[in-house]
Amino acid sequence: MSEFPVESILTNDQIKNLHIAFDKRDEGKKGAVPPEKITDLIKEVFGPPLNGTLIGYAKDLSKNLSENGGLSYENFIVVVKHLMFETTRWGVLKTAPERPIGLDSIQDQVKQKLLRFGLTFNIMIVGSSGLGKSTMMNTLFKSKVNRWMASDTSQEPIIPPTVEIKTISHVIEEKNIRLKLSITDTPGFGDHVNNVKCWEPIIKYINDQYQHYLSEERRIERKPRIPDTRIHCVIYFIAPTGHSLRAIDVECLKRLVKVVNVIPVIAKADSLTLEERQAFKNRIRNDFERNGISKLYPMLHKGLEEDEFQKNKAIKNQLPFAVVGSDQFMSIKGTPVLARKTRWGTIEVENPSHNEFPQFRDMLLRTHLHDLIDTTAEVYYEHYRRNQLQLVQDGDS
């Protein structure tokens, strides 16, 4: 059991509330709570929002501390103190100020910091040529952010002989919020007769950014703010074949999900009827399951609170998003909208009944952008950092 860096003393009110909760579950008045009541006891003290990881931690701790088939009050206090150290969701143990003290201004403080420094968001787009990757980026950010329209080049070059990594950066400002957006393209991926290991330059590039960040972190004199070039999200474009995932898609996705957040999309979904689209999505999901491609973003884990878990589950059930991109406006009932003319009629890009671009955009930019950044740092980069430091330690021993 880990030691506390600081030993905290419980207040009289906290002790009173803990006694009430414990006595309620100690039905036999034997001075101990049976194992089957531990979860209810913890939830009564800390509240239902306590996530599954902490509940599991509390159950394991309680099991280790239980004596004669039950958890004594003294050991219950030990469990409570451990949980108090792990979370700010203290339930009945919270202290309510008698008057406002200004905590509601913290949101404004966070916003001011965001206004001052802006936000960095790095996207990588992966998929064969001709799938509308550049157009999709323009559609997402309502700007000419792809590398061709943002340059003076009038013609796209021929497909490179190997996968090349190209990055272009912009600062986009909206309502005083600055977003430093970097889009990394991978021309040449999947476009050749021999595509063996064509994903290796992509994986190497992602890991190189982790290594660069780690090197900066380990400097004796570090920069106050380390420039972040780590890829926060790979948008993987699937060709709208209507059949199933190609072998190259399966092999690439299996490797990508181990090192980065991956969001798969069906490109140019307007080439499929609604029935074809749904059948294609079902086949792709079966391919994901059959090939063990389960760590697609967003993640579902016990550390999420219930509302977050359900929200992420709903998004996960929509994958892959069937999207349509366009940077051309058309007049629909007198209103200019982003749209595409197809053999089926006019597809409105931002109409959720026509395609899933709105859901994709909302998840990427409006609800999960910061989580993508956090997950990169806390899961993927942390995994890379731990492995690299372990290698150094093993080499020194």
Short mmCIF file of N, CA and C in Angstrom, two decimals, residues 72-161:
data_model
loop_
_atom_site.label_atom_id
_atom_site.label_comp_id
_atom_site.label_asym_id
_atom_site.label_seq_id
_atom_site.Cartn_x
_atom_site.Cartn_y
_atom_site.Cartn_z
N SER A 72 -13.48 -3.35 9.09
CA SER A 72 -13.71 -2.60 10.33
C SER A 72 -13.78 -1.11 10.06
N TYR A 73 -14.29 -0.36 11.03
CA TYR A 73 -14.40 1.10 10.86
C TYR A 73 -13.01 1.72 10.69
N GLU A 74 -12.04 1.25 11.48
CA GLU A 74 -10.69 1.82 11.40
C GLU A 74 -10.10 1.62 10.00
N ASN A 75 -10.28 0.42 9.45
CA ASN A 75 -9.75 0.16 8.11
C ASN A 75 -10.58 0.86 7.03
N PHE A 76 -11.85 1.06 7.30
CA PHE A 76 -12.70 1.84 6.39
C PHE A 76 -12.15 3.26 6.27
N ILE A 77 -11.70 3.84 7.37
CA ILE A 77 -11.12 5.19 7.36
C ILE A 77 -9.85 5.20 6.50
N VAL A 78 -9.06 4.13 6.57
CA VAL A 78 -7.86 4.04 5.74
C VAL A 78 -8.23 4.07 4.26
N VAL A 79 -9.27 3.30 3.88
CA VAL A 79 -9.73 3.27 2.49
C VAL A 79 -10.21 4.66 2.07
N VAL A 80 -10.98 5.30 2.93
CA VAL A 80 -11.52 6.63 2.62
C VAL A 80 -10.38 7.62 2.39
N LYS A 81 -9.37 7.60 3.24
CA LYS A 81 -8.25 8.54 3.09
C LYS A 81 -7.51 8.33 1.78
N HIS A 82 -7.38 7.07 1.38
CA HIS A 82 -6.73 6.80 0.09
C HIS A 82 -7.56 7.37 -1.06
N LEU A 83 -8.87 7.21 -1.00
CA LEU A 83 -9.72 7.73 -2.07
C LEU A 83 -9.74 9.26 -2.06
N MET A 84 -9.71 9.86 -0.89
CA MET A 84 -9.68 11.32 -0.79
C MET A 84 -8.42 11.88 -1.45
N PHE A 85 -7.36 11.10 -1.40
CA PHE A 85 -6.10 11.53 -2.01
C PHE A 85 -6.15 11.41 -3.53
N GLU A 86 -7.02 10.52 -4.05
CA GLU A 86 -7.06 10.21 -5.49
C GLU A 86 -8.07 11.05 -6.26
N THR A 87 -9.05 11.65 -5.59
CA THR A 87 -10.13 12.34 -6.31
C THR A 87 -10.58 13.58 -5.55
N THR A 88 -11.23 14.50 -6.28
CA THR A 88 -11.85 15.66 -5.63
C THR A 88 -13.36 15.48 -5.50
N ARG A 89 -13.87 14.34 -5.93
CA ARG A 89 -15.29 14.04 -5.75
C ARG A 89 -15.48 13.43 -4.36
N TRP A 90 -15.66 14.30 -3.40
CA TRP A 90 -15.68 13.87 -2.00
C TRP A 90 -17.09 13.62 -1.46
N GLY A 91 -18.11 13.84 -2.25
CA GLY A 91 -19.47 13.53 -1.81
C GLY A 91 -19.84 14.19 -0.49
N VAL A 92 -20.20 13.37 0.53
CA VAL A 92 -20.65 13.92 1.82
C VAL A 92 -19.49 14.49 2.63
N LEU A 93 -18.27 14.36 2.14
CA LEU A 93 -17.11 14.87 2.86
C LEU A 93 -16.72 16.28 2.41
N LYS A 94 -17.43 16.80 1.42
CA LYS A 94 -17.12 18.15 0.92
C LYS A 94 -17.43 19.21 1.97
N THR A 95 -16.74 20.34 1.85
CA THR A 95 -16.98 21.49 2.72
C THR A 95 -17.66 22.59 1.91
N ALA A 96 -18.83 23.00 2.34
CA ALA A 96 -19.57 24.05 1.64
C ALA A 96 -19.26 25.40 2.28
N PRO A 97 -18.70 26.36 1.52
CA PRO A 97 -18.42 27.69 2.10
C PRO A 97 -19.72 28.40 2.47
N GLU A 98 -19.69 29.14 3.56
CA GLU A 98 -20.89 29.85 4.01
C GLU A 98 -21.22 31.02 3.09
N ARG A 99 -20.20 31.57 2.45
CA ARG A 99 -20.39 32.67 1.50
C ARG A 99 -19.52 32.41 0.26
N PRO A 100 -19.87 33.04 -0.87
CA PRO A 100 -19.05 32.86 -2.08
C PRO A 100 -17.60 33.29 -1.84
N ILE A 101 -16.66 32.51 -2.36
CA ILE A 101 -15.24 32.84 -2.19
C ILE A 101 -14.55 33.09 -3.53
N GLY A 102 -15.29 32.99 -4.64
CA GLY A 102 -14.73 33.34 -5.94
C GLY A 102 -14.25 32.18 -6.78
N LEU A 103 -14.56 30.95 -6.39
CA LEU A 103 -14.10 29.80 -7.18
C LEU A 103 -14.71 29.77 -8.57
N ASP A 104 -15.88 30.42 -8.72
CA ASP A 104 -16.52 30.41 -10.04
C ASP A 104 -15.71 31.19 -11.08
N SER A 105 -14.71 31.94 -10.61
CA SER A 105 -13.88 32.70 -11.56
C SER A 105 -12.77 31.85 -12.17
N ILE A 106 -12.60 30.62 -11.68
CA ILE A 106 -11.52 29.77 -12.20
C ILE A 106 -11.69 29.52 -13.69
N GLN A 107 -12.95 29.33 -14.12
CA GLN A 107 -13.19 29.14 -15.55
C GLN A 107 -12.68 30.33 -16.36
N ASP A 108 -12.90 31.53 -15.83
CA ASP A 108 -12.41 32.73 -16.52
C ASP A 108 -10.88 32.76 -16.54
N GLN A 109 -10.26 32.30 -15.44
CA GLN A 109 -8.80 32.27 -15.40
C GLN A 109 -8.25 31.31 -16.45
N VAL A 110 -8.89 30.14 -16.58
CA VAL A 110 -8.46 29.16 -17.58
C VAL A 110 -8.63 29.74 -18.98
N LYS A 111 -9.75 30.45 -19.19
CA LYS A 111 -10.00 31.05 -20.49
C LYS A 111 -8.96 32.12 -20.80
N GLN A 112 -8.58 32.91 -19.80
CA GLN A 112 -7.57 33.95 -20.01
C GLN A 112 -6.23 33.34 -20.40
N LYS A 113 -5.90 32.20 -19.77
CA LYS A 113 -4.66 31.51 -20.12
C LYS A 113 -4.72 31.02 -21.56
N LEU A 114 -5.88 30.52 -21.96
CA LEU A 114 -6.06 30.04 -23.33
C LEU A 114 -5.95 31.20 -24.31
N LEU A 115 -6.52 32.35 -23.94
CA LEU A 115 -6.44 33.53 -24.80
C LEU A 115 -5.00 34.00 -24.95
N ARG A 116 -4.23 33.85 -23.87
CA ARG A 116 -2.85 34.35 -23.88
C ARG A 116 -1.93 33.44 -24.70
N PHE A 117 -2.05 32.15 -24.52
CA PHE A 117 -1.11 31.22 -25.16
C PHE A 117 -1.68 30.52 -26.39
N GLY A 118 -3.00 30.49 -26.53
CA GLY A 118 -3.59 29.75 -27.63
C GLY A 118 -3.52 28.26 -27.38
N LEU A 119 -3.87 27.49 -28.40
CA LEU A 119 -3.94 26.04 -28.28
C LEU A 119 -3.25 25.43 -29.50
N THR A 120 -2.50 24.36 -29.28
CA THR A 120 -1.83 23.66 -30.37
C THR A 120 -2.55 22.34 -30.64
N PHE A 121 -2.87 22.10 -31.91
CA PHE A 121 -3.59 20.87 -32.28
C PHE A 121 -2.96 20.33 -33.55
N ASN A 122 -2.46 19.10 -33.47
CA ASN A 122 -1.73 18.49 -34.58
C ASN A 122 -2.48 17.28 -35.13
N ILE A 123 -2.86 17.35 -36.39
CA ILE A 123 -3.61 16.29 -37.05
C ILE A 123 -2.74 15.65 -38.13
N MET A 124 -2.85 14.34 -38.27
CA MET A 124 -2.24 13.64 -39.40
C MET A 124 -3.36 13.01 -40.21
N ILE A 125 -3.29 13.15 -41.54
CA ILE A 125 -4.29 12.53 -42.41
C ILE A 125 -3.62 11.40 -43.19
N VAL A 126 -4.25 10.23 -43.14
CA VAL A 126 -3.69 9.04 -43.78
C VAL A 126 -4.75 8.41 -44.67
N GLY A 127 -4.36 8.05 -45.88
CA GLY A 127 -5.27 7.41 -46.81
C GLY A 127 -4.74 7.54 -48.22
N SER A 128 -5.24 6.71 -49.10
CA SER A 128 -4.79 6.75 -50.49
C SER A 128 -5.16 8.07 -51.15
N SER A 129 -4.52 8.39 -52.26
CA SER A 129 -4.84 9.62 -52.99
C SER A 129 -6.23 9.50 -53.60
N GLY A 130 -6.85 10.65 -53.83
CA GLY A 130 -8.16 10.68 -54.47
C GLY A 130 -9.33 10.50 -53.53
N LEU A 131 -9.08 10.51 -52.21
CA LEU A 131 -10.17 10.32 -51.25
C LEU A 131 -10.67 11.63 -50.67
N GLY A 132 -10.17 12.76 -51.17
CA GLY A 132 -10.68 14.06 -50.71
C GLY A 132 -10.16 14.47 -49.35
N LYS A 133 -8.94 14.06 -49.01
CA LYS A 133 -8.39 14.39 -47.69
C LYS A 133 -8.20 15.90 -47.53
N SER A 134 -7.63 16.53 -48.55
CA SER A 134 -7.38 17.97 -48.47
C SER A 134 -8.69 18.75 -48.42
N THR A 135 -9.65 18.34 -49.23
CA THR A 135 -10.96 19.01 -49.21
C THR A 135 -11.62 18.87 -47.86
N MET A 136 -11.48 17.69 -47.24
CA MET A 136 -12.08 17.48 -45.92
C MET A 136 -11.47 18.41 -44.88
N MET A 137 -10.17 18.64 -44.95
CA MET A 137 -9.53 19.57 -44.02
C MET A 137 -10.06 20.99 -44.21
N ASN A 138 -10.22 21.39 -45.47
CA ASN A 138 -10.79 22.71 -45.75
C ASN A 138 -12.21 22.82 -45.21
N THR A 139 -12.97 21.73 -45.35
CA THR A 139 -14.36 21.73 -44.88
C THR A 139 -14.41 21.83 -43.36
N LEU A 140 -13.54 21.08 -42.69
CA LEU A 140 -13.52 21.09 -41.23
C LEU A 140 -13.25 22.47 -40.66
N PHE A 141 -12.25 23.14 -41.22
CA PHE A 141 -11.80 24.39 -40.64
C PHE A 141 -12.29 25.62 -41.39
N LYS A 142 -13.15 25.37 -42.40
CA LYS A 142 -13.73 26.48 -43.18
C LYS A 142 -12.64 27.47 -43.61
N SER A 143 -11.51 26.93 -43.98
CA SER A 143 -10.37 27.72 -44.44
C SER A 143 -9.60 26.88 -45.44
N LYS A 144 -8.79 27.55 -46.24
CA LYS A 144 -7.94 26.82 -47.19
C LYS A 144 -6.67 26.40 -46.46
N VAL A 145 -6.78 25.28 -45.74
CA VAL A 145 -5.67 24.86 -44.89
C VAL A 145 -4.85 23.73 -45.49
N ASN A 146 -5.32 23.13 -46.61
CA ASN A 146 -4.53 22.03 -47.16
C ASN A 146 -3.30 22.58 -47.87
N ARG A 147 -2.32 21.72 -48.09
CA ARG A 147 -1.01 22.19 -48.54
C ARG A 147 -1.00 22.71 -49.96
N TRP A 148 -1.98 22.30 -50.81
CA TRP A 148 -1.98 22.79 -52.19
C TRP A 148 -2.59 24.18 -52.28
N MET A 149 -3.76 24.36 -51.63
CA MET A 149 -4.40 25.66 -51.71
C MET A 149 -3.67 26.71 -50.90
N ALA A 150 -2.86 26.27 -49.93
CA ALA A 150 -2.12 27.23 -49.11
C ALA A 150 -0.76 27.57 -49.70
N SER A 151 -0.46 27.01 -50.87
CA SER A 151 0.84 27.28 -51.49
C SER A 151 0.64 27.93 -52.85
N ASP A 152 1.75 28.29 -53.47
CA ASP A 152 1.69 28.92 -54.79
C ASP A 152 1.70 27.89 -55.91
N THR A 153 1.80 26.61 -55.54
CA THR A 153 1.88 25.56 -56.55
C THR A 153 0.54 25.40 -57.25
N SER A 154 0.53 25.49 -58.54
CA SER A 154 -0.73 25.38 -59.29
C SER A 154 -1.07 23.95 -59.63
N GLN A 155 -0.07 23.08 -59.62
CA GLN A 155 -0.33 21.69 -59.94
C GLN A 155 0.24 20.79 -58.86
N GLU A 156 -0.50 19.73 -58.55
CA GLU A 156 0.00 18.78 -57.58
C GLU A 156 1.11 17.95 -58.23
N PRO A 157 2.16 17.62 -57.47
CA PRO A 157 3.23 16.80 -58.03
C PRO A 157 2.76 15.37 -58.22
N ILE A 158 3.57 14.62 -58.95
CA ILE A 158 3.23 13.22 -59.15
C ILE A 158 3.36 12.49 -57.82
N ILE A 159 2.73 11.32 -57.74
CA ILE A 159 2.78 10.54 -56.52
C ILE A 159 4.24 10.19 -56.21
N PRO A 160 4.71 10.48 -55.00
CA PRO A 160 6.10 10.19 -54.66
C PRO A 160 6.36 8.69 -54.64
N PRO A 161 7.61 8.28 -54.89
CA PRO A 161 7.93 6.85 -54.95
C PRO A 161 7.79 6.14 -53.61
#
